């Protein structure tokens, strides 16, 4: 019963997180021509440089990362990641096809970047907090975070910013700079969302076993008596 409740909570959280991300990416990023970082940005860069279709590029990037994550993180993480990625793709496709809402912020890209950073960061943070990822780029960010000790939001920020700087080869400078602002905000929001309410685990020294406590007490008592013999050597101390 407990496992079923945990499963429902995890799926509901990832459902909400991916829905929020899809809404924001379509209505804020896409409609206002903000760029993309991560594996999406690399796939678009591959299209520009090597003429590789972005859909194929995403698969080529995702598969090896997910295979590595399978061995390092386990089957549950991969299942959650596949489910979350499928949810995001489905929600984005539905909004692209059926949504009539237009949020025009072309003349105020600063507001667009702020909204994008906060909402995508919160959505991605929820998915990561409940044991999933929305793609291979988030999965590799989790692996690097655990290996390096950096916050996962910081790793995502570094990866996104690096891809966006490379993408300046074919993207407009203004939109790219505002996108870097958006991913910077998103990285911070992801870190706060994942860490919120979770105390850092500080390793505490294990208590001495009773036998060691008694031995330590005897040594202390002997040392406190002048002229007494050492318990092992028999010499006077």
Short mmCIF file of C-alpha atoms in Angstrom, two decimals:
data_model
loop_
_atom_site.label_atom_id
_atom_site.label_comp_id
_atom_site.label_asym_id
_atom_site.label_seq_id
_atom_site.Cartn_x
_atom_site.Cartn_y
_atom_site.Cartn_z
CA UNK A 1 0.00 0.00 0.00
CA UNK A 2 2.83 2.35 0.92
CA UNK A 3 4.67 1.63 -2.33
CA UNK A 4 1.51 2.30 -4.31
CA UNK A 5 1.06 5.68 -2.62
CA UNK A 6 4.71 6.58 -3.28
CA UNK A 7 4.30 5.58 -6.93
CA UNK A 8 1.18 7.74 -7.32
CA UNK A 9 2.94 10.72 -5.71
CA UNK A 10 6.01 10.30 -7.95
CA UNK A 11 3.96 10.04 -11.14
CA UNK A 12 1.73 12.98 -10.17
CA UNK A 13 4.76 15.13 -9.40
CA UNK A 14 6.44 14.26 -12.70
CA UNK A 15 3.15 14.85 -14.53
CA UNK A 16 2.92 18.35 -13.06
CA UNK A 17 6.61 19.10 -13.61
CA UNK A 18 6.64 18.05 -17.27
CA UNK A 19 3.34 19.85 -17.95
CA UNK A 20 4.77 23.07 -16.51
CA UNK A 21 7.95 22.68 -18.57
CA UNK A 22 6.07 21.97 -21.80
CA UNK A 23 3.76 24.95 -21.23
CA UNK A 24 6.70 27.28 -20.64
CA UNK A 25 8.91 26.02 -23.45
CA UNK A 26 6.11 26.41 -25.97
CA UNK A 27 4.37 29.58 -24.81
CA UNK A 28 7.44 31.49 -23.57
CA UNK A 29 10.57 30.13 -25.25
CA UNK A 30 9.22 29.09 -28.64
CA UNK A 31 6.72 31.92 -29.12
CA UNK A 32 9.32 34.55 -28.17
CA UNK A 33 12.26 32.97 -30.03
CA UNK A 34 14.36 32.13 -27.00
CA UNK A 35 16.96 29.48 -27.79
CA UNK A 36 17.53 26.01 -26.31
CA UNK A 37 20.41 24.57 -24.31
CA UNK A 38 21.22 20.99 -23.36
CA UNK A 39 20.79 18.13 -25.82
CA UNK A 40 18.08 20.02 -27.74
CA UNK A 41 20.56 22.80 -28.43
CA UNK A 42 23.25 20.27 -29.41
CA UNK A 43 20.81 18.56 -31.77
CA UNK A 44 20.00 21.90 -33.41
CA UNK A 45 23.72 22.63 -33.66
CA UNK A 46 24.21 19.21 -35.30
CA UNK A 47 21.53 20.15 -37.84
CA UNK A 48 23.33 23.41 -38.61
CA UNK A 49 26.86 21.98 -38.82
CA UNK A 50 26.36 18.38 -40.04
CA UNK A 51 22.80 18.47 -41.40
CA UNK A 52 21.71 15.74 -38.96
CA UNK A 53 17.93 15.79 -38.33
CA UNK A 54 17.33 17.07 -34.77
CA UNK A 55 15.09 14.10 -33.88
CA UNK A 56 17.88 11.68 -34.85
CA UNK A 57 20.46 13.83 -33.09
CA UNK A 58 18.47 13.68 -29.86
CA UNK A 59 18.29 9.88 -30.04
CA UNK A 60 22.02 9.59 -30.71
CA UNK A 61 22.75 11.77 -27.69
CA UNK A 62 20.19 10.23 -25.32
CA UNK A 63 20.79 6.50 -25.83
CA UNK A 64 24.44 6.21 -24.65
CA UNK A 65 23.78 8.45 -21.64
CA UNK A 66 20.73 6.43 -20.60
CA UNK A 67 22.67 3.17 -20.97
CA UNK A 68 25.39 4.48 -18.66
CA UNK A 69 22.76 5.77 -16.22
CA UNK A 70 21.13 2.33 -16.23
CA UNK A 71 24.29 0.80 -14.75
CA UNK A 72 25.07 3.66 -12.37
CA UNK A 73 21.58 4.70 -11.21
CA UNK A 74 19.48 1.60 -11.71
CA UNK A 75 16.34 0.58 -13.54
CA UNK A 76 13.94 2.77 -11.57
CA UNK A 77 15.74 5.98 -12.53
CA UNK A 78 15.72 5.02 -16.20
CA UNK A 79 12.02 4.11 -16.13
CA UNK A 80 11.17 7.42 -14.45
CA UNK A 81 13.30 9.28 -16.98
CA UNK A 82 11.67 7.58 -19.97
CA UNK A 83 8.20 8.24 -18.51
CA UNK A 84 9.02 11.91 -17.80
CA UNK A 85 10.53 12.43 -21.26
CA UNK A 86 7.45 10.84 -22.87
CA UNK A 87 5.14 13.04 -20.78
CA UNK A 88 7.04 16.18 -21.79
CA UNK A 89 7.02 15.27 -25.48
CA UNK A 90 3.29 14.49 -25.38
CA UNK A 91 2.37 17.71 -23.56
CA UNK A 92 4.52 19.82 -25.87
CA UNK A 93 3.03 18.20 -28.99
CA UNK A 94 -0.51 18.77 -27.69
CA UNK A 95 0.17 22.43 -26.93
CA UNK A 96 1.87 22.94 -30.28
CA UNK A 97 -1.15 21.46 -32.06
CA UNK A 98 -4.11 22.70 -30.02
CA UNK A 99 -3.14 25.68 -27.85
CA UNK A 100 -4.53 29.04 -28.99
CA UNK A 101 -2.84 30.99 -26.18
CA UNK A 102 -0.24 33.50 -27.36
CA UNK A 103 2.10 35.20 -24.86
CA UNK A 104 3.86 37.90 -26.87
CA UNK A 105 6.92 39.20 -25.05
CA UNK A 106 9.08 40.02 -28.06
CA UNK A 107 9.47 43.59 -26.86
CA UNK A 108 10.27 42.54 -23.29
CA UNK A 109 12.62 39.58 -23.51
CA UNK A 110 13.85 40.23 -19.97
CA UNK A 111 10.41 39.32 -18.62
CA UNK A 112 10.31 36.29 -20.94
CA UNK A 113 13.70 35.13 -19.63
CA UNK A 114 12.63 35.58 -16.00
CA UNK A 115 9.38 33.66 -16.48
CA UNK A 116 11.11 30.92 -18.47
CA UNK A 117 13.88 30.50 -15.89
CA UNK A 118 11.56 30.29 -12.89
CA UNK A 119 8.93 27.98 -14.42
CA UNK A 120 11.21 25.59 -16.32
CA UNK A 121 13.56 25.43 -13.32
CA UNK A 122 10.69 24.62 -10.97
CA UNK A 123 9.26 21.99 -13.33
CA UNK A 124 12.62 20.29 -13.95
CA UNK A 125 13.45 20.47 -10.24
CA UNK A 126 10.24 18.64 -9.33
CA UNK A 127 10.98 15.87 -11.84
CA UNK A 128 14.54 15.48 -10.52
CA UNK A 129 13.38 15.61 -6.90
CA UNK A 130 11.06 12.66 -7.47
CA UNK A 131 13.66 10.45 -9.10
CA UNK A 132 13.42 11.14 -12.82
CA UNK A 133 14.82 13.35 -15.57
CA UNK A 134 13.32 14.83 -18.71
CA UNK A 135 16.06 13.57 -21.03
CA UNK A 136 19.64 12.45 -21.41
CA UNK A 137 21.01 15.91 -20.65
CA UNK A 138 19.31 16.00 -17.25
CA UNK A 139 20.38 12.39 -16.60
CA UNK A 140 24.03 13.16 -17.32
CA UNK A 141 23.74 16.25 -15.11
CA UNK A 142 22.60 14.04 -12.22
CA UNK A 143 25.54 11.67 -12.78
CA UNK A 144 28.08 14.51 -12.93
CA UNK A 145 26.52 16.11 -9.84
CA UNK A 146 26.88 12.90 -7.82
CA UNK A 147 30.45 12.37 -9.06
CA UNK A 148 31.67 15.96 -8.57
CA UNK A 149 29.62 17.13 -5.59
CA UNK A 150 28.28 20.14 -7.53
CA UNK A 151 24.59 20.97 -7.27
CA UNK A 152 22.62 19.46 -10.14
CA UNK A 153 21.27 22.89 -11.09
CA UNK A 154 24.82 24.20 -11.39
CA UNK A 155 25.80 21.33 -13.71
CA UNK A 156 22.73 21.92 -15.90
CA UNK A 157 23.56 25.64 -16.04
CA UNK A 158 27.16 25.00 -17.14
CA UNK A 159 26.08 22.53 -19.83
CA UNK A 160 23.31 24.77 -21.17
CA UNK A 161 25.51 27.87 -21.21
CA UNK A 162 28.28 26.00 -23.07
CA UNK A 163 25.83 24.76 -25.73
CA UNK A 164 24.29 28.22 -26.13
CA UNK A 165 27.70 29.85 -26.57
CA UNK A 166 28.48 27.32 -29.31
CA UNK A 167 25.08 28.03 -30.85
CA UNK A 168 26.03 31.67 -31.41
CA UNK A 169 27.38 30.37 -34.73
CA UNK A 170 23.83 30.42 -36.10
CA UNK A 171 21.59 32.06 -33.48
CA UNK A 172 20.92 35.80 -32.98
CA UNK A 173 23.03 37.33 -30.23
CA UNK A 174 20.19 39.08 -28.37
CA UNK A 175 17.93 36.01 -28.02
CA UNK A 176 20.91 33.86 -27.05
CA UNK A 177 21.99 36.23 -24.27
CA UNK A 178 18.48 36.31 -22.82
CA UNK A 179 18.33 32.52 -23.05
CA UNK A 180 21.58 32.29 -21.07
CA UNK A 181 19.91 34.50 -18.45
CA UNK A 182 16.90 32.16 -18.44
CA UNK A 183 19.02 29.00 -17.97
CA UNK A 184 21.04 30.74 -15.23
CA UNK A 185 17.84 31.42 -13.30
CA UNK A 186 16.56 27.90 -14.06
CA UNK A 187 19.76 26.36 -12.69
CA UNK A 188 19.34 28.16 -9.38
CA UNK A 189 15.64 27.29 -9.14
CA UNK A 190 16.39 23.61 -9.90
CA UNK A 191 18.96 23.46 -7.10
CA UNK A 192 16.58 25.09 -4.61
CA UNK A 193 13.66 22.86 -5.63
CA UNK A 194 15.68 19.64 -5.34
CA UNK A 195 17.27 20.62 -2.01
CA UNK A 196 14.27 22.29 -0.33
CA UNK A 197 13.44 20.69 3.02
CA UNK A 198 16.26 18.18 2.80
CA UNK A 199 18.84 18.54 5.55
CA UNK A 200 22.42 17.77 4.69
CA UNK A 201 23.51 14.44 6.04
CA UNK A 202 26.51 15.01 8.29
CA UNK A 203 28.49 11.92 9.19
CA UNK A 204 28.70 11.52 12.93
CA UNK A 205 31.44 9.47 14.62
CA UNK A 206 30.17 6.12 15.79
CA UNK A 207 30.00 5.69 19.59
CA UNK A 208 32.68 3.54 21.15
CA UNK A 209 31.69 0.01 21.99
CA UNK A 210 31.40 -0.75 25.76
CA UNK A 211 34.58 -2.84 25.78
CA UNK A 212 36.61 0.05 24.35
CA UNK A 213 34.98 2.45 26.79
CA UNK A 214 36.07 0.27 29.73
CA UNK A 215 39.62 -0.06 28.41
CA UNK A 216 39.87 3.71 27.92
CA UNK A 217 38.54 4.32 31.44
CA UNK A 218 41.13 1.91 32.95
CA UNK A 219 43.99 3.62 31.12
CA UNK A 220 42.79 7.01 32.28
CA UNK A 221 42.56 5.82 35.90
CA UNK A 222 46.06 4.33 35.80
CA UNK A 223 47.53 7.44 34.26
CA UNK A 224 45.93 9.56 36.98
CA UNK A 225 47.78 7.66 39.80
CA UNK A 226 51.44 8.68 40.22
CA UNK A 227 53.84 5.79 40.53
CA UNK A 228 51.36 3.23 39.25
CA UNK A 229 52.43 0.49 36.84
CA UNK A 230 51.56 0.49 33.16
CA UNK A 231 48.80 -2.15 32.62
CA UNK A 232 50.76 -3.88 29.82
CA UNK A 233 54.49 -3.35 30.43
CA UNK A 234 54.34 -3.31 34.23
CA UNK A 235 56.65 -0.28 34.28
CA UNK A 236 56.06 2.58 36.64
CA UNK A 237 54.58 5.73 35.09
#
